[in-house]
Short mmCIF file of C-alpha atoms and ligand atoms in Angstrom, two decimals:
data_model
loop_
_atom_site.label_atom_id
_atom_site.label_comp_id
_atom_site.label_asym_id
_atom_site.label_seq_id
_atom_site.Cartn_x
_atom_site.Cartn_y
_atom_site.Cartn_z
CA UNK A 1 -8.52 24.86 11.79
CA UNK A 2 -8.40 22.91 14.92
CA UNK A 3 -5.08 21.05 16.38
CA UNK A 4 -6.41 17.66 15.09
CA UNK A 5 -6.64 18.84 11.10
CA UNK A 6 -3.40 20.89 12.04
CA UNK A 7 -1.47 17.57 13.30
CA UNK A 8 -2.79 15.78 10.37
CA UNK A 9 -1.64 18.51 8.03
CA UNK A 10 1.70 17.77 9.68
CA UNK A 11 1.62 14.30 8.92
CA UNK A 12 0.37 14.46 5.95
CA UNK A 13 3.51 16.52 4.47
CA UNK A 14 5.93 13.97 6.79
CA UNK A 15 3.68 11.45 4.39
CA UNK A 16 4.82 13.51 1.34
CA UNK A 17 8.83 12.92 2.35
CA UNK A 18 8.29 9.51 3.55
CA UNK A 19 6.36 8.83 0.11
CA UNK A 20 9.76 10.00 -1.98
CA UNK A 21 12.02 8.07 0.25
CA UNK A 22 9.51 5.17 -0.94
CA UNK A 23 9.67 6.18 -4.79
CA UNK A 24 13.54 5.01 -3.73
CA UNK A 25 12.63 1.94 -2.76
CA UNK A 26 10.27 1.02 -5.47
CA UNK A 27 12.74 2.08 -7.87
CA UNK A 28 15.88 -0.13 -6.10
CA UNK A 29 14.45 -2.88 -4.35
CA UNK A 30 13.79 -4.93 -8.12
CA UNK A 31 17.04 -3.64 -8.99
CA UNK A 32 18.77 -5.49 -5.48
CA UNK A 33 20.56 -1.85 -5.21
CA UNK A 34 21.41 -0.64 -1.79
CA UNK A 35 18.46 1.64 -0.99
CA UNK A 36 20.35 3.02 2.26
CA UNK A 37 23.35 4.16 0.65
CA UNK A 38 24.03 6.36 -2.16
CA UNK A 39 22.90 9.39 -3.69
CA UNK A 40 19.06 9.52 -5.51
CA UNK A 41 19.85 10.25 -9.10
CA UNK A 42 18.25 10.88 -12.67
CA UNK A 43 17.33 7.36 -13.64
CA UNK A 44 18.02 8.78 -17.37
CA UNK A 45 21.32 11.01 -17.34
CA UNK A 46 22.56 9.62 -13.45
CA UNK A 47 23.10 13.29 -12.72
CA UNK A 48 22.86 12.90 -9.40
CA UNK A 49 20.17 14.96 -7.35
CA UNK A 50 20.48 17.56 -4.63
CA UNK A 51 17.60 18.22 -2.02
CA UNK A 52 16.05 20.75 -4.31
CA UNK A 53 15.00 18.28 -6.99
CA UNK A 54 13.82 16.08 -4.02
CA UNK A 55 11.31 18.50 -2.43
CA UNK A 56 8.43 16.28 -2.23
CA UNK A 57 5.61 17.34 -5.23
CA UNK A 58 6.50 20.63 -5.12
CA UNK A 59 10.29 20.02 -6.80
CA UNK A 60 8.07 18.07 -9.95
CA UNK A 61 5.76 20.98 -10.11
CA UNK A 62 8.52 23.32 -9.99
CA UNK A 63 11.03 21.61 -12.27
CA UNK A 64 7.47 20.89 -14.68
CA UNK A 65 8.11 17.58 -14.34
CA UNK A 66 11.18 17.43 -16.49
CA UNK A 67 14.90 16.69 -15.03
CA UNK A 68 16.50 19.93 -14.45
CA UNK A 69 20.01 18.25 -15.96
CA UNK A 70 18.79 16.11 -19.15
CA UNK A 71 15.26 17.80 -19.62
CA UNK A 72 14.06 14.18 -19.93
CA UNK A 73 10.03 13.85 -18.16
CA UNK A 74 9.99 12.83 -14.61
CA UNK A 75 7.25 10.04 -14.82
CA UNK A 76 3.63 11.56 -12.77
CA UNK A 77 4.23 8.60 -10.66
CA UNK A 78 6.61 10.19 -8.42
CA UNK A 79 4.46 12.90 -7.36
CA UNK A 80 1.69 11.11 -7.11
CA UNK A 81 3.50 8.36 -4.95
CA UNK A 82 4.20 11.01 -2.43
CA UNK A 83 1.07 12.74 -2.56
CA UNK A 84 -0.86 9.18 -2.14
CA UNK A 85 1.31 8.53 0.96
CA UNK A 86 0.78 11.77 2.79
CA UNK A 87 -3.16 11.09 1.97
CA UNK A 88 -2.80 7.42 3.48
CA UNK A 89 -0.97 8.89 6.86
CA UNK A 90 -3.21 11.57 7.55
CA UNK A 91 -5.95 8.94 7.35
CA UNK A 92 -4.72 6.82 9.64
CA UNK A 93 -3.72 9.58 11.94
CA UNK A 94 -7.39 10.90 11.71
CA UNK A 95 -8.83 7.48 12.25
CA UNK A 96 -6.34 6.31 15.19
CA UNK A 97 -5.40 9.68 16.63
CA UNK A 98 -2.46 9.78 19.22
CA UNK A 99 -2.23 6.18 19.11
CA UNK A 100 0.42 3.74 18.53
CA UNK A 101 -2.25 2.10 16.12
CA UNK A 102 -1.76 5.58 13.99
CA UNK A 103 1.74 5.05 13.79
CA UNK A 104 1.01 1.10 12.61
CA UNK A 105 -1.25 2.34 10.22
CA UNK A 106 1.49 4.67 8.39
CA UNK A 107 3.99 1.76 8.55
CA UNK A 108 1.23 -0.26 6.75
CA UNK A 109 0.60 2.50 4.10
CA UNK A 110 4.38 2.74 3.00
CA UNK A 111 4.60 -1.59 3.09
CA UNK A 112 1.21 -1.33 0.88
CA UNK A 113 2.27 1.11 -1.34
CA UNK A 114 6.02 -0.38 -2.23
CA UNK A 115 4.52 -3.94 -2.86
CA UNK A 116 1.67 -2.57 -5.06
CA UNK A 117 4.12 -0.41 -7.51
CA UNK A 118 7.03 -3.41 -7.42
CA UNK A 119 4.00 -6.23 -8.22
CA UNK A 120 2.84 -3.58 -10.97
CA UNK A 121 6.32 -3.06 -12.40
CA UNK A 122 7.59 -6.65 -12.17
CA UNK A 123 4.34 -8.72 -11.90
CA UNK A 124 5.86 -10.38 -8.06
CA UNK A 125 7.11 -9.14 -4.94
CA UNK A 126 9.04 -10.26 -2.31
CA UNK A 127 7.77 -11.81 0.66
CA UNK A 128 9.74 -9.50 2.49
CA UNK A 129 6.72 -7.17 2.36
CA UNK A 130 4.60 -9.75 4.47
CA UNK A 131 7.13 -10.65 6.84
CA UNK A 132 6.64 -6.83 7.70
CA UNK A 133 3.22 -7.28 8.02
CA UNK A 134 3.32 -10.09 10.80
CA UNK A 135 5.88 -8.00 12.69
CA UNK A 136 3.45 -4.93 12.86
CA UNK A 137 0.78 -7.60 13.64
CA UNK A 138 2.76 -8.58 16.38
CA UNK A 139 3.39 -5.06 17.31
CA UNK A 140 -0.45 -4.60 17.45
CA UNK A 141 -0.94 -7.56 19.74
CA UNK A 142 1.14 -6.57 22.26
CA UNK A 143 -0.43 -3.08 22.02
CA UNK A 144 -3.62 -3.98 21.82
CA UNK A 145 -3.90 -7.75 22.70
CA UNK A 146 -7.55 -8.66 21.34
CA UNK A 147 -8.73 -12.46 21.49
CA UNK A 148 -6.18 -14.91 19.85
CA UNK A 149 -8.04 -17.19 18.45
CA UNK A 150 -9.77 -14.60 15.82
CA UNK A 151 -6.13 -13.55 15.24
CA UNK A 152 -5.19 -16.84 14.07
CA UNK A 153 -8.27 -17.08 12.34
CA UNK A 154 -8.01 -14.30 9.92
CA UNK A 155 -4.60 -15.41 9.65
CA UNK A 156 -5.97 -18.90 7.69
CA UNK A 157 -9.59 -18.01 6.98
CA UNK A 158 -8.36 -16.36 3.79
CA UNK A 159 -5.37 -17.42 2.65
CA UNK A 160 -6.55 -20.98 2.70
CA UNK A 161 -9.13 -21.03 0.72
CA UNK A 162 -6.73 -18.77 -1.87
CA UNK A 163 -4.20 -21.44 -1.88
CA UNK A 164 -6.84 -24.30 -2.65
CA UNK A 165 -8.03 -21.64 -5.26
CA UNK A 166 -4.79 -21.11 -6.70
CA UNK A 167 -3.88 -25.37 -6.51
CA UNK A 168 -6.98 -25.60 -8.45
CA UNK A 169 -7.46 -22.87 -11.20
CA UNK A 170 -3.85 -20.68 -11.03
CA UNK A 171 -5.85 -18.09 -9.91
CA UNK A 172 -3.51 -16.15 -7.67
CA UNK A 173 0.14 -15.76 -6.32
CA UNK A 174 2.17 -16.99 -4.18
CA UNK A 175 3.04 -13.66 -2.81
CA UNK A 176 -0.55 -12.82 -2.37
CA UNK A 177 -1.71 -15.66 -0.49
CA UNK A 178 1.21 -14.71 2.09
CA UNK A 179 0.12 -11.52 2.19
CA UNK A 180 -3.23 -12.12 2.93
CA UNK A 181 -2.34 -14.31 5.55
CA UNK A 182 -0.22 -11.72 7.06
CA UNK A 183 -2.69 -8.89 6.88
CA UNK A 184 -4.94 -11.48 8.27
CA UNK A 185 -2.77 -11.98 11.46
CA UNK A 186 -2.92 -8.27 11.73
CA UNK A 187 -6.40 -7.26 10.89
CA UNK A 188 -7.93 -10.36 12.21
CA UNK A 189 -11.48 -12.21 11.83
CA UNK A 190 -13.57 -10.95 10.29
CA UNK A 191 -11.98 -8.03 8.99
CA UNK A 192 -9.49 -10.06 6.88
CA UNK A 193 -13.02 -10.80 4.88
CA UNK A 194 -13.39 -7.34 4.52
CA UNK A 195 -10.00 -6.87 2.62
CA UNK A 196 -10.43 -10.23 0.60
CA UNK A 197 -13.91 -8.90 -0.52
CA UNK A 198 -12.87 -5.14 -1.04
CA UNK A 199 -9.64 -6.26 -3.15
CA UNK A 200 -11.83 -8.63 -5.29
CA UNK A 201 -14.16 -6.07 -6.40
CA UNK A 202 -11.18 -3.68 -7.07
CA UNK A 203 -9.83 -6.49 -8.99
CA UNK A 204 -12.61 -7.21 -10.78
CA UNK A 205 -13.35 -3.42 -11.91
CA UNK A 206 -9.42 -3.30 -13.17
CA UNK A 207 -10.22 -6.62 -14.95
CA UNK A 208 -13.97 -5.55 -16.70
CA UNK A 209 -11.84 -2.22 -18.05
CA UNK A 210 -9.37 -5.03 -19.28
CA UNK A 211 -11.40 -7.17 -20.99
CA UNK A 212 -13.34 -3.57 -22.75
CA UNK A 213 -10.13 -2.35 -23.81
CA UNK A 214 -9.76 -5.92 -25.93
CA UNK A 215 -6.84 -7.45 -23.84
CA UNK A 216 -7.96 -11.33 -23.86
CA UNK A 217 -8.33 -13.27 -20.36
CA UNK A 218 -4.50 -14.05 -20.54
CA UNK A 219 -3.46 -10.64 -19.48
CA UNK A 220 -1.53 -10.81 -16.37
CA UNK A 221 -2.97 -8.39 -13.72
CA UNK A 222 -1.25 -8.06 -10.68
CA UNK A 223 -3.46 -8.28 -7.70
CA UNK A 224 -1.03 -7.22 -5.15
CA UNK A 225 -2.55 -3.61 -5.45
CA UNK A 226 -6.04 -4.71 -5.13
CA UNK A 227 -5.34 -6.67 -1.97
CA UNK A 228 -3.51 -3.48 -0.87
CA UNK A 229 -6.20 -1.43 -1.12
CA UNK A 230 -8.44 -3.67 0.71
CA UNK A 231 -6.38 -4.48 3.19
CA UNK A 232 -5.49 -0.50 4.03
CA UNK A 233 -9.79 0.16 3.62
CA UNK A 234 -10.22 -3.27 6.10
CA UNK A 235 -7.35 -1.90 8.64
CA UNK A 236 -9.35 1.73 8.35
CA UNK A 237 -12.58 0.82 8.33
CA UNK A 238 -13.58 -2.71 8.68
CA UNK A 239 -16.52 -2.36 11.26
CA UNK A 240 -18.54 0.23 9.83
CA UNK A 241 -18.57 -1.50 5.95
CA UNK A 242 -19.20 -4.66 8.03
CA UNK A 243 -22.21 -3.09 10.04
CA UNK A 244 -23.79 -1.54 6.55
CA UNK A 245 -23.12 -4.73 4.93
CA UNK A 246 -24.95 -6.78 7.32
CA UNK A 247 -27.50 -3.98 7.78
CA UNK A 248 -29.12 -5.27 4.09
CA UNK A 249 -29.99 -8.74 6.22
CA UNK A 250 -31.58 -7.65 9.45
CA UNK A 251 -34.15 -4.57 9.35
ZN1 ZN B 301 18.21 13.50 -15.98
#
């Protein structure tokens, strides 16, 4: 194995901790409880939890996915929460490497991935999550300042036509319109497009399995979690599905 897989091995497991520290948050932010303070506890009994039952994956696998003080399950989405977050920061550590951009990337991951589970849960999310955006897009700027005007560009070239969208037909949120205007700021034009077009095909899988399981048009889907994931697959790798896209027009 050489040091680069090793580091990202690393990070990976950091990911794993970080990603229970978010299963926290996603669990208290709709709640309003203080996230900061307090003990983690049984959502079920409230027996409160020591560092044993908080041993990222391996305390579910361990415990069999059953509280060790009620017996009641431990829903799979804890695990995988944690194990989905250590996947997301060894990617960006393997596409940035010892860059500040890696570390940007992580802090995207864990913004991504407690929006997606709060919209899922309770259909909105708060813009908090896209005010955290702009600030790592600032962050990113001053790292890496790249021409402002394409900045500012994916910042609108998005979210605009989303809000006339949404003015017009209902079509989407509030909150994701912000979002995608924030992720634009950061990922910038074109690569906003990228996301926009990544998350709608996402969206529109999630909404064909919908429509076959019988759930009629009115079905609220969230589409926080699309954007997410093509926002996180833009910020990755925006350029190269951008170069095989346009490949299919000039040969
Ligand atoms: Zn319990």
């Amino acid at each position: 194995m050489n040091l680069t897989n090793l580091i990202a091995l690393f990070i990976f497991i950091f990911g794993t901790i970080i990603g229970s520290f978010l299963n926290v948050l996603i669990y208290r932010i709709p709640l309003k409880l203080d996230f900061v303070k307090g003990h983690s506890f049984c959502p079920h009994c409230h027996h409160g939890l020591s560092a044993l039952d908080l041993f990222p994956v391996f305390s579910f696998l361990f415990l069999k996915g059953k509280c060790r003080y009620c017996g009641e399950k431990i829903s799979w989405r804890y695990p995988l929460i944690e194990l989905l977050t250590g996947i997301l920061f060894a990617l960006s550590y393997l596409r940035f490497g010892n860059t500040w951009m890696s570390l940007i990337g992580m802090a995207l991951a864990a913004d991504l991935v407690v929006l997606s589970m709060i919209d899922i849960d309770t259909m909105e999310f708060d813009d908090g999550f896209s005010i955290f955006i702009v600030i790592l897009a600032i962050l990113a700027f001053v790292i890496h300042p790249s021409n402002l005007m394409f900045v500012l560009l994916g910042m609108f070239v998005i979210s605009i036509p989303m809000y006339i969208l949404a003015v017009l037909t209902g079509g989407f949120g509030g909150a994701d319109i912000k979002l995608m205007g924030a992720a634009g700021l950061l990922l910038g034009f074109p690569n906003i497009i990228v996301a926009f077009f990544v998350g709608v095909i996402c969206g529109g899988i999630q909404a064909v399995f919908l429509l076959k399981k019988g759930k009629d048009k009115k079905t609220m889907m969230p589409f926080g979690p699309h954007l997410a994931i093509g926002i996180f697959i833009a910020f990755l790798a925006a350029q190269p599905i951008l170069d095989w896209y346009l490949s299919f027009f000039i040969s």
